[in-house]
mmCIF file of C-alpha atoms in Angstrom:
data_model
loop_
_atom_site.group_PDB
_atom_site.id
_atom_site.type_symbol
_atom_site.label_atom_id
_atom_site.label_comp_id
_atom_site.label_asym_id
_atom_site.label_seq_id
_atom_site.Cartn_x
_atom_site.Cartn_y
_atom_site.Cartn_z
ATOM 1 C CA MET H 1 -31.781 132.616 171.134
ATOM 2 C CA LYS H 2 -34.271 131.347 168.611
ATOM 3 C CA VAL H 3 -37.088 129.174 169.935
ATOM 4 C CA LEU H 4 -39.584 127.364 167.721
ATOM 5 C CA ILE H 5 -42.934 126.555 169.347
ATOM 6 C CA ALA H 6 -45.060 123.919 167.607
ATOM 7 C CA ASP H 7 -48.565 123.604 169.011
ATOM 8 C CA ASP H 8 -51.922 123.744 167.258
ATOM 9 C CA ASP H 9 -53.655 125.071 170.376
ATOM 10 C CA GLN H 10 -53.509 128.825 169.915
ATOM 11 C CA VAL H 11 -54.019 129.591 173.599
ATOM 12 C CA VAL H 12 -51.028 127.443 174.514
ATOM 13 C CA SER H 13 -48.807 128.683 171.677
ATOM 14 C CA ARG H 14 -49.614 132.348 172.380
ATOM 15 C CA LEU H 15 -48.869 131.915 176.068
ATOM 16 C CA LEU H 16 -45.565 130.125 175.439
ATOM 17 C CA SER H 17 -44.662 132.635 172.770
ATOM 18 C CA ALA H 18 -45.288 135.565 175.125
ATOM 19 C CA ARG H 19 -43.237 133.966 177.895
ATOM 20 C CA MET H 20 -40.329 133.061 175.623
ATOM 21 C CA SER H 21 -40.270 136.574 174.132
ATOM 22 C CA LYS H 22 -40.295 138.029 177.613
ATOM 23 C CA ALA H 23 -37.283 135.851 178.449
ATOM 24 C CA GLY H 24 -35.440 137.475 175.557
ATOM 25 C CA HIS H 25 -35.810 134.811 172.881
ATOM 26 C CA ASP H 26 -36.831 135.233 169.273
ATOM 27 C CA VAL H 27 -39.918 133.099 168.757
ATOM 28 C CA LEU H 28 -41.284 131.230 165.769
ATOM 29 C CA VAL H 29 -44.643 129.460 165.911
ATOM 30 C CA ALA H 30 -45.831 126.447 163.916
ATOM 31 C CA GLN H 31 -49.428 125.285 164.046
ATOM 32 C CA ASP H 32 -48.993 121.855 162.518
ATOM 33 C CA ALA H 33 -46.326 119.206 162.165
ATOM 34 C CA MET H 34 -45.433 119.988 158.558
ATOM 35 C CA GLN H 35 -44.974 123.664 159.343
ATOM 36 C CA ALA H 36 -42.808 122.725 162.335
ATOM 37 C CA VAL H 37 -40.464 120.711 160.114
ATOM 38 C CA MET H 38 -40.299 123.453 157.476
ATOM 39 C CA LEU H 39 -39.604 126.216 160.006
ATOM 40 C CA ALA H 40 -36.998 124.115 161.789
ATOM 41 C CA MET H 41 -35.195 123.387 158.517
ATOM 42 C CA ASN H 42 -35.297 126.980 157.328
ATOM 43 C CA HIS H 43 -34.493 128.756 160.602
ATOM 44 C CA LEU H 44 -32.458 126.187 162.595
ATOM 45 C CA PRO H 45 -33.806 127.197 166.013
ATOM 46 C CA ASP H 46 -31.752 126.780 169.191
ATOM 47 C CA LEU H 47 -34.669 124.897 170.735
ATOM 48 C CA LEU H 48 -37.909 123.323 169.524
ATOM 49 C CA ILE H 49 -40.813 123.128 171.989
ATOM 50 C CA LEU H 50 -43.032 120.486 170.454
ATOM 51 C CA ASP H 51 -46.581 119.331 171.135
ATOM 52 C CA ILE H 52 -47.196 115.705 170.204
ATOM 53 C CA HIS H 53 -50.715 115.684 168.873
ATOM 54 C CA MET H 54 -50.964 118.073 165.940
ATOM 55 C CA PRO H 55 -52.585 118.136 162.514
ATOM 56 C CA ALA H 56 -50.593 117.090 159.415
ATOM 57 C CA GLY H 57 -48.521 114.465 161.252
ATOM 58 C CA ASN H 58 -47.702 114.094 164.909
ATOM 59 C CA GLY H 59 -44.786 115.095 167.089
ATOM 60 C CA SER H 60 -42.927 111.818 166.703
ATOM 61 C CA GLU H 61 -42.978 112.305 162.950
ATOM 62 C CA VAL H 62 -41.453 115.768 163.427
ATOM 63 C CA ILE H 63 -38.692 114.331 165.646
ATOM 64 C CA ARG H 64 -38.002 111.528 163.163
ATOM 65 C CA ARG H 65 -37.668 113.929 160.245
ATOM 66 C CA LEU H 66 -35.454 116.399 162.079
ATOM 67 C CA LYS H 67 -33.192 113.681 163.477
ATOM 68 C CA ALA H 68 -32.829 112.140 160.009
ATOM 69 C CA SER H 69 -31.234 115.273 158.582
ATOM 70 C CA SER H 70 -27.657 116.266 159.379
ATOM 71 C CA ARG H 71 -28.781 119.875 159.063
ATOM 72 C CA THR H 72 -31.338 119.628 161.868
ATOM 73 C CA ASN H 73 -30.366 116.637 164.000
ATOM 74 C CA GLN H 74 -28.603 118.807 166.595
ATOM 75 C CA ILE H 75 -31.663 120.930 167.369
ATOM 76 C CA PRO H 76 -32.696 120.129 170.986
ATOM 77 C CA ILE H 77 -36.347 119.124 171.143
ATOM 78 C CA LEU H 78 -38.443 119.548 174.284
ATOM 79 C CA VAL H 79 -41.736 117.691 174.046
ATOM 80 C CA VAL H 80 -44.689 119.273 175.838
ATOM 81 C CA SER H 81 -47.726 117.043 175.957
ATOM 82 C CA GLY H 82 -51.202 117.185 177.412
ATOM 83 C CA SER H 83 -51.162 113.537 178.346
ATOM 84 C CA GLY H 84 -48.096 112.975 180.555
ATOM 85 C CA ASP H 85 -48.275 109.273 179.678
ATOM 86 C CA LEU H 86 -45.141 107.356 180.701
ATOM 87 C CA GLU H 87 -45.019 105.216 177.561
ATOM 88 C CA GLU H 88 -45.353 108.300 175.403
ATOM 89 C CA GLN H 89 -42.574 109.933 177.402
ATOM 90 C CA ARG H 90 -40.253 106.940 176.828
ATOM 91 C CA ALA H 91 -41.073 106.871 173.123
ATOM 92 C CA MET H 92 -40.284 110.559 172.663
ATOM 93 C CA ILE H 93 -36.987 110.327 174.524
ATOM 94 C CA SER H 94 -36.005 107.237 172.507
ATOM 95 C CA ALA H 95 -36.892 109.101 169.331
ATOM 96 C CA GLY H 96 -34.407 111.819 170.251
ATOM 97 C CA ALA H 97 -36.200 114.418 172.372
ATOM 98 C CA VAL H 98 -33.991 115.876 175.102
ATOM 99 C CA GLY H 99 -36.864 116.383 177.500
ATOM 100 C CA TYR H 100 -40.549 115.756 178.082
ATOM 101 C CA MET H 101 -42.959 117.834 180.125
ATOM 102 C CA ALA H 102 -46.665 117.486 180.808
ATOM 103 C CA LYS H 103 -48.690 120.617 180.073
ATOM 104 C CA GLN H 104 -49.886 120.574 183.669
ATOM 105 C CA THR H 105 -46.374 121.524 184.721
ATOM 106 C CA SER H 106 -46.106 125.114 185.874
ATOM 107 C CA LEU H 107 -44.912 127.755 183.457
ATOM 108 C CA GLN H 108 -42.079 128.668 185.801
ATOM 109 C CA HIS H 109 -40.855 125.080 185.620
ATOM 110 C CA LEU H 110 -41.043 125.144 181.830
ATOM 111 C CA GLU H 111 -39.094 128.396 181.684
ATOM 112 C CA LYS H 112 -36.399 126.925 183.935
ATOM 113 C CA MET H 113 -36.273 123.818 181.780
ATOM 114 C CA VAL H 114 -35.867 125.891 178.612
ATOM 115 C CA ALA H 115 -33.042 127.934 180.168
ATOM 116 C CA ALA H 116 -31.305 124.750 181.357
ATOM 117 C CA LEU H 117 -31.569 123.085 177.958
ATOM 118 C CA LEU H 118 -30.178 126.111 176.163
ATOM 119 C CA GLN H 119 -27.330 126.235 178.656
ATOM 120 C CA LEU H 120 -26.600 122.510 178.310
ATOM 121 C CA SER H 121 -26.337 122.825 174.571
ATOM 122 C CA GLY H 122 -23.868 125.677 175.008
ATOM 123 C CA ARG H 123 -26.409 128.248 173.958
ATOM 124 C CA THR H 124 -26.670 130.345 177.086
ATOM 125 C CA VAL H 125 -29.094 133.218 177.112
ATOM 126 C CA ALA H 126 -27.116 136.421 176.821
ATOM 127 C CA PRO H 127 -28.576 139.895 177.057
ATOM 128 C CA ARG H 128 -29.308 141.397 173.680
ATOM 129 C CA PRO H 129 -26.303 143.479 172.583
ATOM 130 C CA THR H 130 -26.841 147.172 172.646
ATOM 131 C CA ARG H 131 -25.192 149.163 169.918
ATOM 132 C CA PRO H 132 -25.249 152.805 170.884
ATOM 133 C CA TRP H 133 -23.900 153.747 167.480
ATOM 134 C CA GLY H 134 -26.919 152.240 165.754
ATOM 135 C CA ASN H 135 -27.131 149.528 163.161
ATOM 136 C CA LEU H 136 -24.189 150.515 161.010
ATOM 137 C CA ALA H 137 -23.367 147.102 159.615
ATOM 138 C CA PRO H 138 -23.600 143.448 160.561
ATOM 139 C CA LEU H 139 -20.746 142.204 162.729
ATOM 140 C CA ALA H 140 -18.019 140.775 160.506
ATOM 141 C CA PRO H 141 -16.697 137.302 161.341
ATOM 142 C CA ALA H 142 -13.251 137.318 162.965
ATOM 143 C CA ARG H 143 -10.512 136.620 160.439
ATOM 144 C CA GLY H 144 -7.602 134.231 160.676
ATOM 145 C CA ARG H 145 -9.187 131.945 163.265
ATOM 146 C CA SER H 146 -9.612 128.893 161.116
ATOM 147 C CA MET L 1 -52.060 120.491 195.780
ATOM 148 C CA LYS L 2 -55.575 121.564 196.708
ATOM 149 C CA SER L 3 -57.385 119.690 199.458
ATOM 150 C CA LEU L 4 -60.709 117.991 198.810
ATOM 151 C CA SER L 5 -62.586 120.694 200.689
ATOM 152 C CA GLN L 6 -60.812 123.395 198.694
ATOM 153 C CA GLU L 7 -61.766 121.606 195.467
ATOM 154 C CA SER L 8 -65.407 121.306 196.454
ATOM 155 C CA GLY L 9 -65.393 124.922 197.611
ATOM 156 C CA LEU L 10 -64.197 126.017 194.197
ATOM 157 C CA LEU L 11 -66.756 123.807 192.486
ATOM 158 C CA ALA L 12 -69.509 125.397 194.514
ATOM 159 C CA GLN L 13 -68.101 128.827 193.776
ATOM 160 C CA ASN L 14 -68.135 128.750 189.992
ATOM 161 C CA GLY L 15 -69.359 125.270 189.114
ATOM 162 C CA ILE L 16 -66.197 124.229 187.292
ATOM 163 C CA GLY L 17 -63.454 124.099 189.939
ATOM 164 C CA LEU L 18 -61.697 127.111 188.460
ATOM 165 C CA ASP L 19 -59.270 128.746 190.874
ATOM 166 C CA LEU L 20 -59.254 132.420 189.928
ATOM 167 C CA GLY L 21 -56.620 133.024 192.592
ATOM 168 C CA VAL L 22 -54.176 130.858 190.641
ATOM 169 C CA ILE L 23 -55.028 132.673 187.405
ATOM 170 C CA GLY L 24 -54.538 136.002 189.130
ATOM 171 C CA GLU L 25 -51.149 134.862 190.392
ATOM 172 C CA THR L 26 -50.038 133.372 187.060
ATOM 173 C CA PHE L 27 -50.901 136.520 185.117
ATOM 174 C CA ARG L 28 -50.213 138.990 187.932
ATOM 175 C CA ASN L 29 -48.261 141.433 185.796
ATOM 176 C CA GLU L 30 -49.805 140.489 182.470
ATOM 177 C CA PRO L 31 -53.536 141.273 182.496
ATOM 178 C CA GLU L 32 -53.386 142.147 178.791
ATOM 179 C CA LEU L 33 -51.928 138.736 177.958
ATOM 180 C CA LEU L 34 -54.658 136.991 179.951
ATOM 181 C CA ALA L 35 -57.349 139.030 178.161
ATOM 182 C CA GLU L 36 -55.768 138.158 174.816
ATOM 183 C CA LEU L 37 -55.764 134.438 175.694
ATOM 184 C CA VAL L 38 -59.422 134.630 176.716
ATOM 185 C CA VAL L 39 -60.281 136.234 173.370
ATOM 186 C CA ILE L 40 -58.386 133.468 171.537
ATOM 187 C CA PHE L 41 -60.220 130.879 173.657
ATOM 188 C CA THR L 42 -63.531 132.555 172.759
ATOM 189 C CA ASP L 43 -62.784 132.029 169.062
ATOM 190 C CA GLN L 44 -61.375 128.556 169.539
ATOM 191 C CA LEU L 45 -64.018 127.022 171.796
ATOM 192 C CA PRO L 46 -66.943 126.759 169.315
ATOM 193 C CA VAL L 47 -64.621 125.135 166.769
ATOM 194 C CA GLN L 48 -63.346 122.628 169.326
ATOM 195 C CA LEU L 49 -66.848 121.761 170.505
ATOM 196 C CA ASP L 50 -68.019 121.369 166.905
ATOM 197 C CA ARG L 51 -65.166 118.917 166.328
ATOM 198 C CA LEU L 52 -66.247 116.914 169.374
ATOM 199 C CA GLY L 53 -69.872 116.934 168.187
ATOM 200 C CA ALA L 54 -68.974 115.908 164.638
ATOM 201 C CA ALA L 55 -66.729 113.075 165.864
ATOM 202 C CA LEU L 56 -69.523 111.842 168.119
ATOM 203 C CA ALA L 57 -72.125 112.038 165.337
ATOM 204 C CA ASN L 58 -69.828 110.151 162.927
ATOM 205 C CA GLY L 59 -68.876 107.535 165.512
ATOM 206 C CA ASP L 60 -65.239 108.414 164.860
ATOM 207 C CA VAL L 61 -63.490 107.504 168.119
ATOM 208 C CA VAL L 62 -60.030 108.526 166.900
ATOM 209 C CA ALA L 63 -61.295 112.007 165.988
ATOM 210 C CA LEU L 64 -63.191 112.165 169.290
ATOM 211 C CA ARG L 65 -60.021 111.417 171.284
ATOM 212 C CA ARG L 66 -58.013 113.922 169.256
ATOM 213 C CA ALA L 67 -60.656 116.654 169.695
ATOM 214 C CA ALA L 68 -60.766 116.018 173.448
ATOM 215 C CA HIS L 69 -56.987 116.173 173.621
ATOM 216 C CA GLN L 70 -56.896 119.518 171.812
ATOM 217 C CA PHE L 71 -59.552 120.890 174.128
ATOM 218 C CA ILE L 72 -57.587 119.912 177.248
ATOM 219 C CA GLY L 73 -54.564 122.082 176.360
ATOM 220 C CA SER L 74 -56.383 125.395 176.810
ATOM 221 C CA CYS L 75 -58.172 124.188 179.928
ATOM 222 C CA VAL L 76 -54.822 123.325 181.503
ATOM 223 C CA VAL L 77 -53.561 126.846 180.819
ATOM 224 C CA PHE L 78 -56.539 128.294 182.679
ATOM 225 C CA GLY L 79 -56.397 125.679 185.458
ATOM 226 C CA ALA L 80 -59.960 124.534 184.709
ATOM 227 C CA SER L 81 -59.716 121.230 186.547
ATOM 228 C CA GLU L 82 -63.281 120.014 185.962
ATOM 229 C CA CYS L 83 -63.004 120.566 182.197
ATOM 230 C CA VAL L 84 -59.673 118.724 182.178
ATOM 231 C CA VAL L 85 -61.167 115.756 184.052
ATOM 232 C CA LEU L 86 -64.090 115.511 181.614
ATOM 233 C CA GLY L 87 -61.770 115.989 178.633
ATOM 234 C CA ARG L 88 -59.567 113.151 179.868
ATOM 235 C CA GLN L 89 -62.595 110.857 180.183
ATOM 236 C CA VAL L 90 -63.474 111.512 176.539
ATOM 237 C CA GLU L 91 -59.842 111.163 175.483
ATOM 238 C CA ALA L 92 -59.755 107.712 177.111
ATOM 239 C CA CYS L 93 -62.844 106.555 175.202
ATOM 240 C CA PRO L 94 -62.390 102.868 174.273
ATOM 241 C CA ASP L 95 -62.877 101.747 170.663
ATOM 242 C CA GLY L 96 -66.552 101.455 169.779
ATOM 243 C CA ALA L 97 -67.693 103.135 172.990
ATOM 244 C CA HIS L 98 -68.441 106.573 171.578
ATOM 245 C CA GLU L 99 -72.156 106.309 172.375
ATOM 246 C CA GLN L 100 -71.286 106.050 176.069
ATOM 247 C CA MET L 101 -69.425 109.354 175.774
ATOM 248 C CA ARG L 102 -72.502 111.340 174.772
ATOM 249 C CA GLY L 103 -73.329 112.368 178.350
ATOM 250 C CA THR L 104 -69.718 113.215 179.156
ATOM 251 C CA VAL L 105 -69.372 115.355 176.036
ATOM 252 C CA ALA L 106 -72.608 117.150 176.962
ATOM 253 C CA ARG L 107 -71.246 117.869 180.453
ATOM 254 C CA LEU L 108 -67.962 118.963 178.933
ATOM 255 C CA SER L 109 -69.746 121.388 176.649
ATOM 256 C CA VAL L 110 -71.697 122.957 179.507
ATOM 257 C CA CYS L 111 -68.556 123.136 181.632
ATOM 258 C CA ALA L 112 -66.571 124.753 178.796
ATOM 259 C CA TRP L 113 -69.187 127.476 178.222
ATOM 260 C CA ARG L 114 -69.272 128.152 181.940
ATOM 261 C CA LEU L 115 -65.465 128.396 181.942
ATOM 262 C CA LEU L 116 -65.592 130.909 179.124
ATOM 263 C CA GLU L 117 -68.277 132.902 180.930
ATOM 264 C CA VAL L 118 -66.232 133.057 184.151
ATOM 265 C CA LEU L 119 -63.029 133.946 182.319
ATOM 266 C CA ARG L 120 -64.634 136.699 180.255
ATOM 267 C CA SER L 121 -66.222 138.155 183.336
ATOM 268 C CA TYR L 122 -62.876 137.997 185.183
ATOM 269 C CA VAL L 123 -61.049 139.978 182.480
ATOM 270 C CA GLY L 124 -63.951 142.414 182.095
ATOM 271 C CA LEU L 125 -65.314 141.210 178.770
ATOM 272 C CA GLU L 126 -68.974 140.842 177.891
ATOM 273 C CA ALA L 127 -70.448 137.424 178.677
ATOM 274 C CA PRO L 128 -70.340 134.961 175.789
ATOM 275 C CA GLY L 129 -73.645 134.699 174.001
ATOM 276 C CA ALA L 130 -74.905 138.015 175.321
ATOM 277 C CA THR L 131 -74.990 139.104 171.711
ATOM 278 C CA GLY L 132 -74.017 137.535 168.445
ATOM 279 C CA PRO L 133 -73.766 134.002 167.157
ATOM 280 C CA LEU L 134 -72.305 132.489 170.313
ATOM 281 C CA SER L 135 -75.743 132.404 171.882
ATOM 282 C CA THR L 136 -76.886 129.775 169.383
ATOM 283 C CA GLU L 137 -73.894 127.588 170.238
ATOM 284 C CA ARG L 138 -74.677 127.331 173.916
ATOM 285 C CA GLY L 139 -75.884 123.961 175.104
ATOM 286 C CA HIS L 140 -74.975 122.486 171.722
ATOM 287 C CA PHE L 141 -74.758 118.976 173.099
ATOM 288 C CA ALA L 142 -77.031 119.323 176.071
#
């Protein structure tokens, strides 16, 4: 699974990135809102973990832009904020986020939340395929299905 | 949740309410990751404190709130409760009340340097400011 982490705090983004990698996900990191939008559009992650207060626009702007595009409006967005403010939480959910967590929440809880969201969107975490014969060629799409 | 006596015990222990037991548990199998985060925090802290100082000097309450908010994120990761409390006070600064935040920002600065000192010691790194430019940053707002 591909997870995009958008947070300008490098301690937080490094920690989340390490934990998501450990859980078997491919991780992309954005350090400001503009970069988050660009990476989301170019890489179409399976989940975006988004901080609200970032340089170059805030989290709600990121949600608005991604929800406005048919290419990116299906990307689940989990907002992780330092404030935990109820009004902020309501605003983010109304804007289209699928979940909201305060940064004080334990990492274990966050990891469970990420797994649940990926599962809900039909993107369950599967073990990485092992190919004992090596990387011969990319897997070809099945023919005659459509 | 920690009891009041546990909180005050931790405050007396390292002056900032930092529970090293929780850190040890959180990073039990990842000491390298913790050390890496502490190094990132070492680089990040002077920049964050400079932002707070500049916002205060310019009377820019919006920038002051934003700088405090950014600072809180790292402190939450390390479970530095006292720094988080002070950061929240600055983050809640009412419009036009930045002058009243001067003392809180000074306490926050002292608390943050102490946090860094404790963390570096915990992961076996040299104390901040022992050598190099960090020493001139200490007590910036005090």
